[in-house]
């Protein structure tokens, strides 16, 4: 499982100058407007950039001026440090490589922007070499390193192709797709492109579940944020032996959440579309259509399906997953989040004390989000200071009374 170990951000929206070490499960708590959702926006930016859609993403956000910190600044800087299992060895004498980092600077140019600086390097084992080993470096539109080779050693044809095709408004890792020659660059691009961000299942998403859906569930399964392929994914879980355990887990969670549901069905029509139905125990297992399910039932079904998938996305970010759920479902949601974090990284924003009070959640999972002079801050709770408080109070209660963090 690839994972992010650390993120540093400067001048991105309210994230003026922040650094956050990410753990398997990261639950962001803070008041409205504190900047929690801006971190999720950043994950979406990385995903879109890896897919060659950075300029479209920034235009959708209102332009580069609305992406930058509102203070006096003409650039956005960020770094993302990855730990990638079994990383590519740089030289035969090195036993291992340390985490790989990507550094990006986006610079404002009048009303536009350019990717002014893009570097990917690996910090070598300090017992052998204290230097960084570059896989890629582009500065001011000029290629300096590529595939561990300095510019003077790079094939002249590649340099010429770079000059002709390089788009300074997109990451170069989205433009260079040669998995055989530049495998590490391709791996990083693949990881970033596999991030998913869920902003809550809207009324439109609920309506998508009510309708028959086109069969669309290729391996690895990826649930669309608008639930437009939920029925298709459930159909795959029910008909592919690879997903037997995931289906059992999903059924168990659904039975705990809604005792009246015996199972969900996904019959296929003659036109090849998939319909979602469910069997009601209270009426002798009568099969009922999806529109007879409550919105809360569908939202929980969507979340549970997302979180039981055996080959999950590289990172899952969810904005306030508790919205629309009955409080009794929150402990089940917490258990799902914790279990999923053993297979991938999870980043969640929440306003739910019930989620924090769940047995599955510990202080180690929590990130305190606050604002100082308009700038977002990230902190982890002080476990030592809170030890005595936790003898008598739950985590959620401490948050509500302002005792969870020094800045609460």
CSV table of C-alpha atoms in Angstrom, one decimal, residues 29 352-363 366 381 386-405:
chain,number,residue,atom,x,y,z
A,29,UNK,CA,-12.3,18.5,13.3
A,352,UNK,CA,-19.9,14.7,14.8
A,353,UNK,CA,-19.1,14.2,18.5
A,354,UNK,CA,-20.6,10.8,18.1
A,355,UNK,CA,-18.0,9.8,15.6
A,356,UNK,CA,-15.2,10.9,18.0
A,357,UNK,CA,-16.9,9.0,20.8
A,358,UNK,CA,-16.9,5.7,18.9
A,359,UNK,CA,-14.7,2.9,20.3
A,360,UNK,CA,-12.9,2.6,17.0
A,361,UNK,CA,-11.5,6.2,17.2
A,362,UNK,CA,-8.4,7.2,19.2
A,363,UNK,CA,-6.6,10.5,19.7
A,366,UNK,CA,-7.5,13.2,15.1
A,381,UNK,CA,-4.0,16.5,20.2
A,386,UNK,CA,-5.3,14.8,27.9
A,387,UNK,CA,-4.5,11.5,29.7
A,388,UNK,CA,-6.3,12.5,33.0
A,389,UNK,CA,-9.2,14.1,31.2
A,390,UNK,CA,-9.9,11.0,29.3
A,391,UNK,CA,-10.3,9.0,32.5
A,392,UNK,CA,-13.7,10.8,32.9
A,393,UNK,CA,-14.6,12.3,29.5
A,394,UNK,CA,-15.0,11.0,26.0
A,395,UNK,CA,-13.0,12.5,23.1
A,396,UNK,CA,-16.2,14.0,21.6
A,397,UNK,CA,-17.1,15.6,24.9
A,398,UNK,CA,-13.6,17.1,25.4
A,399,UNK,CA,-13.9,18.6,21.9
A,400,UNK,CA,-17.3,20.2,22.7
A,401,UNK,CA,-16.1,21.8,25.9
A,402,UNK,CA,-12.9,23.1,24.3
A,403,UNK,CA,-10.4,20.9,26.0
A,404,UNK,CA,-9.2,18.7,23.2
A,405,UNK,CA,-6.5,21.1,21.9
